[in-house]
XYZ file of C-alpha atoms in Angstrom:
403
model
C 0.019 0.028 0.031
C 1.338 3.415 -0.922
C 0.297 6.336 1.311
C 0.900 10.054 1.225
C 0.168 13.156 3.311
C -3.502 13.207 2.297
C -5.970 14.793 4.682
C -8.575 12.546 6.136
C -10.983 12.520 9.068
C -10.093 9.522 11.141
C -12.078 8.642 14.344
C -9.709 10.836 16.404
C -9.690 13.802 13.997
C -9.502 17.037 15.995
C -7.764 15.427 18.963
C -4.399 17.009 19.830
C -1.818 14.783 21.534
C 1.269 16.368 23.237
C 3.880 13.563 23.103
C 6.602 13.951 25.725
C 7.640 10.373 25.363
C 10.573 8.600 23.737
C 11.992 5.158 22.964
C 9.077 2.693 22.375
C 6.240 2.385 24.849
C 4.980 5.955 24.635
C 5.760 6.374 20.989
C 3.834 3.180 20.216
C 0.753 4.626 21.922
C 1.068 8.073 20.236
C 1.645 6.484 16.805
C -1.605 4.527 17.170
C -3.471 7.683 18.137
C -1.912 9.388 15.174
C -3.001 6.619 12.875
C -6.460 7.062 14.108
C -6.422 10.699 13.072
C -5.118 12.603 16.098
C -2.650 15.412 15.641
C 0.505 14.308 17.453
C 3.162 16.846 18.493
C 6.318 14.925 19.305
C 8.495 17.092 21.567
C 12.185 16.367 21.215
C 15.191 17.673 23.119
C 17.519 19.709 20.922
C 20.452 19.161 23.215
C 20.358 15.385 22.658
C 19.340 15.490 18.950
C 15.928 14.089 19.796
C 14.571 10.708 20.594
C 17.407 8.335 21.530
C 16.227 5.775 19.013
C 17.082 8.049 16.109
C 20.670 6.757 16.653
C 19.763 3.068 17.211
C 21.199 1.549 14.020
C 22.549 -0.029 12.081
C 19.655 0.411 9.707
C 18.719 3.908 8.539
C 16.728 5.596 5.763
C 19.506 7.245 3.645
C 19.659 10.584 2.004
C 20.071 10.942 -1.807
C 23.915 10.994 -1.293
C 23.827 7.683 0.547
C 24.560 9.062 4.007
C 22.385 7.760 6.853
C 19.747 10.182 8.059
C 18.313 10.560 11.615
C 15.538 8.141 10.610
C 16.684 4.842 11.982
C 14.537 1.795 11.357
C 13.815 1.576 15.071
C 12.699 5.207 15.248
C 10.536 4.813 12.159
C 8.800 1.769 13.627
C 6.869 3.956 16.123
C 6.918 7.598 14.934
C 4.810 8.062 11.830
C 1.825 10.506 11.738
C 3.684 12.893 14.099
C 5.120 16.361 13.945
C 8.617 16.783 15.450
C 8.952 19.861 17.571
C 12.410 20.774 18.993
C 11.835 22.313 22.432
C 14.239 22.319 25.396
C 11.912 21.792 28.386
C 14.876 22.402 30.758
C 14.647 26.095 29.938
C 11.921 28.519 31.208
C 11.089 29.479 27.587
C 10.719 25.840 26.596
C 8.548 25.138 29.649
C 6.328 28.067 28.744
C 5.846 26.681 25.182
C 4.910 23.245 26.534
C 2.333 24.813 28.887
C 0.873 26.818 25.953
C 0.654 23.557 23.880
C -0.896 21.682 26.840
C -3.564 24.323 27.023
C -4.579 23.399 23.492
C -4.114 19.707 23.831
C -6.576 16.947 24.680
C -3.906 14.371 25.726
C -0.464 14.468 27.204
C 1.678 11.296 27.186
C 5.084 11.224 28.943
C 7.500 8.587 30.159
C 9.860 10.547 32.439
C 10.842 9.028 35.766
C 8.108 9.626 38.357
C 8.504 13.172 39.573
C 10.846 14.067 36.803
C 8.537 16.733 35.265
C 7.536 18.280 38.590
C 10.581 20.575 38.715
C 9.470 22.042 35.415
C 5.848 22.319 36.590
C 4.912 20.096 33.656
C 3.705 17.161 35.833
C 0.170 15.829 35.805
C -0.783 17.560 39.063
C 0.157 20.958 37.721
C -1.189 20.616 34.098
C -4.435 18.804 35.118
C -5.170 21.489 37.715
C -4.712 24.147 35.055
C -6.696 22.260 32.458
C -9.388 20.114 34.098
C -10.350 18.406 30.836
C -6.856 17.198 30.075
C -6.109 13.471 29.835
C -2.565 12.991 31.095
C -0.898 9.543 30.741
C 2.384 8.832 32.612
C 4.334 5.723 31.605
C 7.123 4.436 33.742
C 8.975 1.209 34.609
C 7.216 0.548 37.918
C 4.496 3.160 38.187
C 4.114 6.285 40.250
C 3.778 4.481 43.524
C 5.301 1.471 45.269
C 8.806 0.631 46.602
C 10.363 0.402 43.070
C 8.728 3.572 41.591
C 12.156 5.266 41.431
C 13.737 2.580 39.266
C 14.091 3.187 35.516
C 12.118 1.073 33.142
C 13.627 -0.929 30.226
C 11.846 -3.643 28.254
C 14.421 -6.315 29.130
C 14.112 -5.576 32.894
C 10.318 -5.542 32.685
C 10.343 -8.951 31.023
C 12.673 -10.271 33.661
C 10.837 -8.717 36.696
C 7.337 -9.501 35.368
C 7.891 -13.227 34.833
C 7.602 -13.710 31.073
C 11.239 -14.591 30.666
C 10.903 -17.460 33.098
C 8.364 -18.953 30.583
C 10.286 -18.218 27.421
C 12.974 -20.595 25.990
C 13.694 -24.299 25.895
C 13.063 -26.240 29.057
C 16.796 -26.920 29.569
C 18.018 -23.592 28.358
C 18.328 -20.122 29.808
C 15.378 -17.837 30.246
C 14.919 -15.715 27.147
C 13.288 -12.375 26.340
C 10.829 -12.191 23.498
C 12.576 -11.282 20.169
C 11.111 -7.763 20.073
C 10.365 -5.226 22.843
C 7.007 -6.729 23.653
C 6.744 -5.300 27.148
C 7.149 -1.810 25.721
C 4.708 -2.456 22.890
C 2.060 -4.000 25.096
C 2.456 -1.084 27.595
C 1.831 1.222 24.652
C -1.254 -0.790 23.690
C -2.655 -0.420 27.235
C -1.746 3.331 27.225
C -3.851 3.722 23.946
C -6.770 1.880 25.552
C -6.541 3.986 28.715
C -6.416 7.255 26.761
C -9.396 6.296 24.628
C -11.447 5.401 27.690
C -10.460 8.609 29.458
C -11.404 10.696 26.367
C -14.822 8.954 26.355
C -15.216 9.942 30.014
C -14.004 13.474 29.277
C -16.436 13.882 26.406
C -19.356 12.800 28.570
C -18.421 14.786 31.728
C -15.848 17.403 30.756
C -13.516 15.796 33.355
C -9.979 14.745 32.429
C -7.754 12.522 34.547
C -4.365 11.096 35.197
C -3.443 7.628 33.932
C -0.598 5.920 35.782
C 0.834 3.076 33.704
C 3.805 0.781 34.374
C 5.814 -1.564 32.097
C 6.022 -4.137 34.925
C 2.313 -3.930 35.776
C 1.269 -4.428 32.145
C 3.707 -7.257 31.603
C 2.306 -9.150 34.589
C -1.213 -8.463 33.342
C -0.475 -10.293 30.054
C 0.872 -13.398 31.748
C -2.763 -14.424 31.011
C -3.402 -18.206 31.244
C 0.023 -18.951 32.791
C -0.521 -16.355 35.484
C -3.881 -17.831 36.356
C -2.498 -21.369 36.105
C -0.140 -20.413 38.930
C -2.886 -18.545 40.972
C -5.290 -21.474 40.605
C -2.858 -24.320 41.372
C 0.072 -22.799 43.225
C 2.335 -24.719 40.843
C 5.092 -22.728 39.190
C 4.705 -22.668 35.377
C 7.557 -24.282 33.410
C 9.416 -23.279 30.265
C 8.190 -25.524 27.499
C 9.770 -24.025 24.349
C 7.036 -23.884 21.769
C 4.720 -26.277 23.658
C 1.519 -25.189 25.342
C 0.784 -25.696 29.070
C -2.884 -26.581 28.524
C -3.074 -28.181 25.058
C -1.230 -31.274 23.600
C -0.073 -31.564 20.861
C 0.713 -27.883 20.405
C 4.299 -27.421 19.338
C 6.937 -27.171 16.646
C 7.730 -30.499 15.025
C 10.685 -31.382 12.788
C 10.115 -32.933 9.369
C 12.609 -33.939 6.728
C 13.090 -30.442 5.400
C 12.629 -28.183 8.398
C 9.968 -27.472 11.035
C 6.294 -26.779 11.102
C 3.751 -25.797 13.745
C 0.937 -28.017 14.978
C -1.896 -26.731 17.108
C -4.426 -29.414 17.976
C -7.170 -27.639 19.876
C -9.597 -30.423 20.665
C -10.197 -34.157 20.595
C -11.887 -34.114 17.150
C -8.878 -32.444 15.632
C -6.592 -34.970 17.340
C -8.555 -37.767 15.719
C -8.219 -36.257 12.284
C -4.519 -35.664 12.911
C -4.073 -39.327 13.801
C -5.954 -40.266 10.585
C -3.408 -38.214 8.607
C -0.618 -40.164 10.255
C -2.265 -43.477 9.376
C -2.528 -44.197 13.074
C -6.244 -43.836 13.949
C -5.813 -46.243 16.888
C -3.662 -43.603 18.593
C -6.655 -41.305 18.949
C -8.520 -44.066 20.743
C -5.696 -45.056 23.094
C -6.782 -44.506 26.664
C -3.561 -42.432 27.316
C -4.285 -40.011 24.523
C -8.083 -39.962 23.775
C -8.761 -36.684 25.592
C -6.753 -33.531 26.022
C -6.503 -34.086 29.751
C -4.903 -37.495 29.193
C -2.642 -36.100 26.511
C -1.432 -33.457 28.977
C -0.725 -36.169 31.503
C 1.167 -38.180 28.969
C 2.728 -35.254 27.163
C 6.267 -36.718 27.051
C 5.419 -40.096 25.731
C 2.969 -38.749 23.117
C 5.308 -36.035 21.910
C 8.069 -38.549 21.429
C 5.724 -40.773 19.379
C 4.706 -37.915 17.191
C 8.215 -36.666 16.594
C 9.170 -40.198 15.350
C 6.055 -40.344 13.169
C 6.495 -36.913 11.544
C 10.181 -36.959 10.747
C 9.782 -38.740 7.429
C 7.303 -36.226 6.004
C 8.067 -33.029 4.081
C 6.648 -29.662 5.139
C 4.379 -29.466 2.111
C 2.984 -32.966 2.702
C 2.171 -32.110 6.360
C 0.763 -28.671 5.789
C -1.379 -29.610 2.761
C -2.567 -32.875 4.371
C -3.567 -31.277 7.668
C -5.254 -28.349 5.979
C -7.390 -30.804 3.998
C -8.439 -32.364 7.302
C -9.144 -29.185 9.166
C -6.213 -29.604 11.604
C -4.441 -26.266 12.440
C -0.886 -26.314 11.189
C 1.339 -23.679 9.772
C 4.879 -22.722 8.649
C 7.594 -21.010 10.640
C 8.326 -18.046 8.356
C 11.330 -15.791 8.395
C 10.549 -12.047 8.606
C 11.124 -11.861 4.865
C 8.839 -14.773 4.172
C 6.096 -13.418 6.431
C 6.107 -9.914 4.955
C 6.125 -11.213 1.339
C 3.182 -13.596 1.738
C 0.110 -13.135 -0.287
C -1.816 -12.664 2.934
C 0.399 -9.779 4.016
C -0.107 -8.198 0.560
C -3.840 -8.535 0.710
C -4.001 -6.992 4.185
C -1.613 -4.068 3.544
C 0.799 -5.257 6.156
C 3.608 -3.360 4.492
C 3.013 0.319 3.554
C 5.041 2.991 1.800
C 4.863 6.658 2.848
C 6.208 9.440 0.703
C 9.394 11.137 2.089
C 11.292 13.250 -0.435
C 14.380 13.641 1.745
C 15.360 9.988 1.509
C 16.535 7.706 -1.264
C 13.680 6.562 -3.445
C 11.333 9.223 -2.146
C 9.478 7.058 0.401
C 9.967 4.867 3.440
C 8.514 1.324 3.976
C 6.765 0.688 7.272
C 4.581 -1.940 8.942
C 0.881 -0.977 8.538
C -1.691 -0.592 11.268
C -3.801 -3.834 11.501
C -7.040 -2.014 12.330
C -9.579 -2.194 9.497
C -12.453 0.288 9.932
C -15.517 0.220 7.692
C -16.224 3.946 8.058
C -13.211 5.797 9.385
C -10.066 3.972 8.029
C -6.619 4.380 9.440
C -4.657 6.925 7.470
C -0.961 7.472 6.877
C -0.629 11.221 6.582
C 2.978 11.823 7.607
C 6.133 9.797 7.358
C 8.349 9.679 10.471
C 9.738 13.225 10.852
C 13.311 14.342 10.872
C 14.333 15.903 14.091
C 12.658 19.296 14.627
C 11.442 19.536 11.065
C 7.980 20.804 12.051
C 8.916 23.188 14.870
C 8.225 26.409 13.130
C 5.043 25.218 11.416
C 3.587 23.855 14.653
C 4.356 26.934 16.737
C 2.891 29.247 13.999
C -0.242 27.039 13.754
C -0.800 27.249 17.501
C -0.022 30.993 17.617
C 3.029 30.518 19.804
C 6.243 32.634 19.562
C 9.378 30.578 19.219
C 11.944 30.863 22.082
C 14.515 33.545 21.667
C 17.911 32.043 20.849
């Protein structure tokens, strides 16, 4: 899909978001809000050259002469549909500009350490008191309260503290983080949900509010079934690699030319799977006839299935199981995934015009939301540092700081 800076009225058209966040969790939330039509003003520090992730290479959009720009792939992953405004909030003039923008904003999102903005009088208590309809979302590692509230928040540390690493990896291997910054991304998702709910309340009552959100809190919240498995039984969940704690067989299995994924969700699917293997009696065996028995006899059954599948090819297994209605699928590389016909049909990869880079556009991952009336729009490519400062200040009637 090719997109440009067209004007469109998304579901959040008219909402102004003052984005004081950086790295990934906050920018994920503000990018989603921008995709939905909000005007997002990304405030960046001129002393540091902007968001830290602008320098997180090695992959960058390149200028026409081949030199890397300040648009790293990491930065571009969460900063489209935003205007970059270079403001030094450590100065009185910069603080005054932020207060003027906050007076015109519907939402403020920040991820400073708790209390870090109070010295500039840009904290939630100050701005919400001045603007009672303001929705102010604070993202931090451990939240605004509690014994660890002073500690910084990083995705890796949140995954470790919050328990997900203890469940990720092979049973006899070391605990592993998820391959992308999933704690940050999911925190950004929760922030988006919280902001939308608070805006709904604001629109009904005129009353804004403060949202206190922590990476660690959100990571623990999406322990989902494994968290409840522990709370229900008292038994500590185990690392099982690709296997499932509550369903068997549900795992990656090796065949003669690689691996495939098998996800047998019920007893009828298991019967059809055994029919594919030419072993219908296996589905009637008292040790394997029900999912409960398959869980109890997980090791023995998995060993039998690994021996039975090793002589098949991936195409034989995937085609044969699809014909029988048994869930199975490939393990794609990123390249394979993004080049599938499904990805093409669903606009998973988009291209946004950017005349300052080679080729005149940047490729990004599209927003998965599909609206029937107010579609997601891609109006602005990720901005260069400070490129919109003058335009934004003029649009809001604010005088630039005196240099």
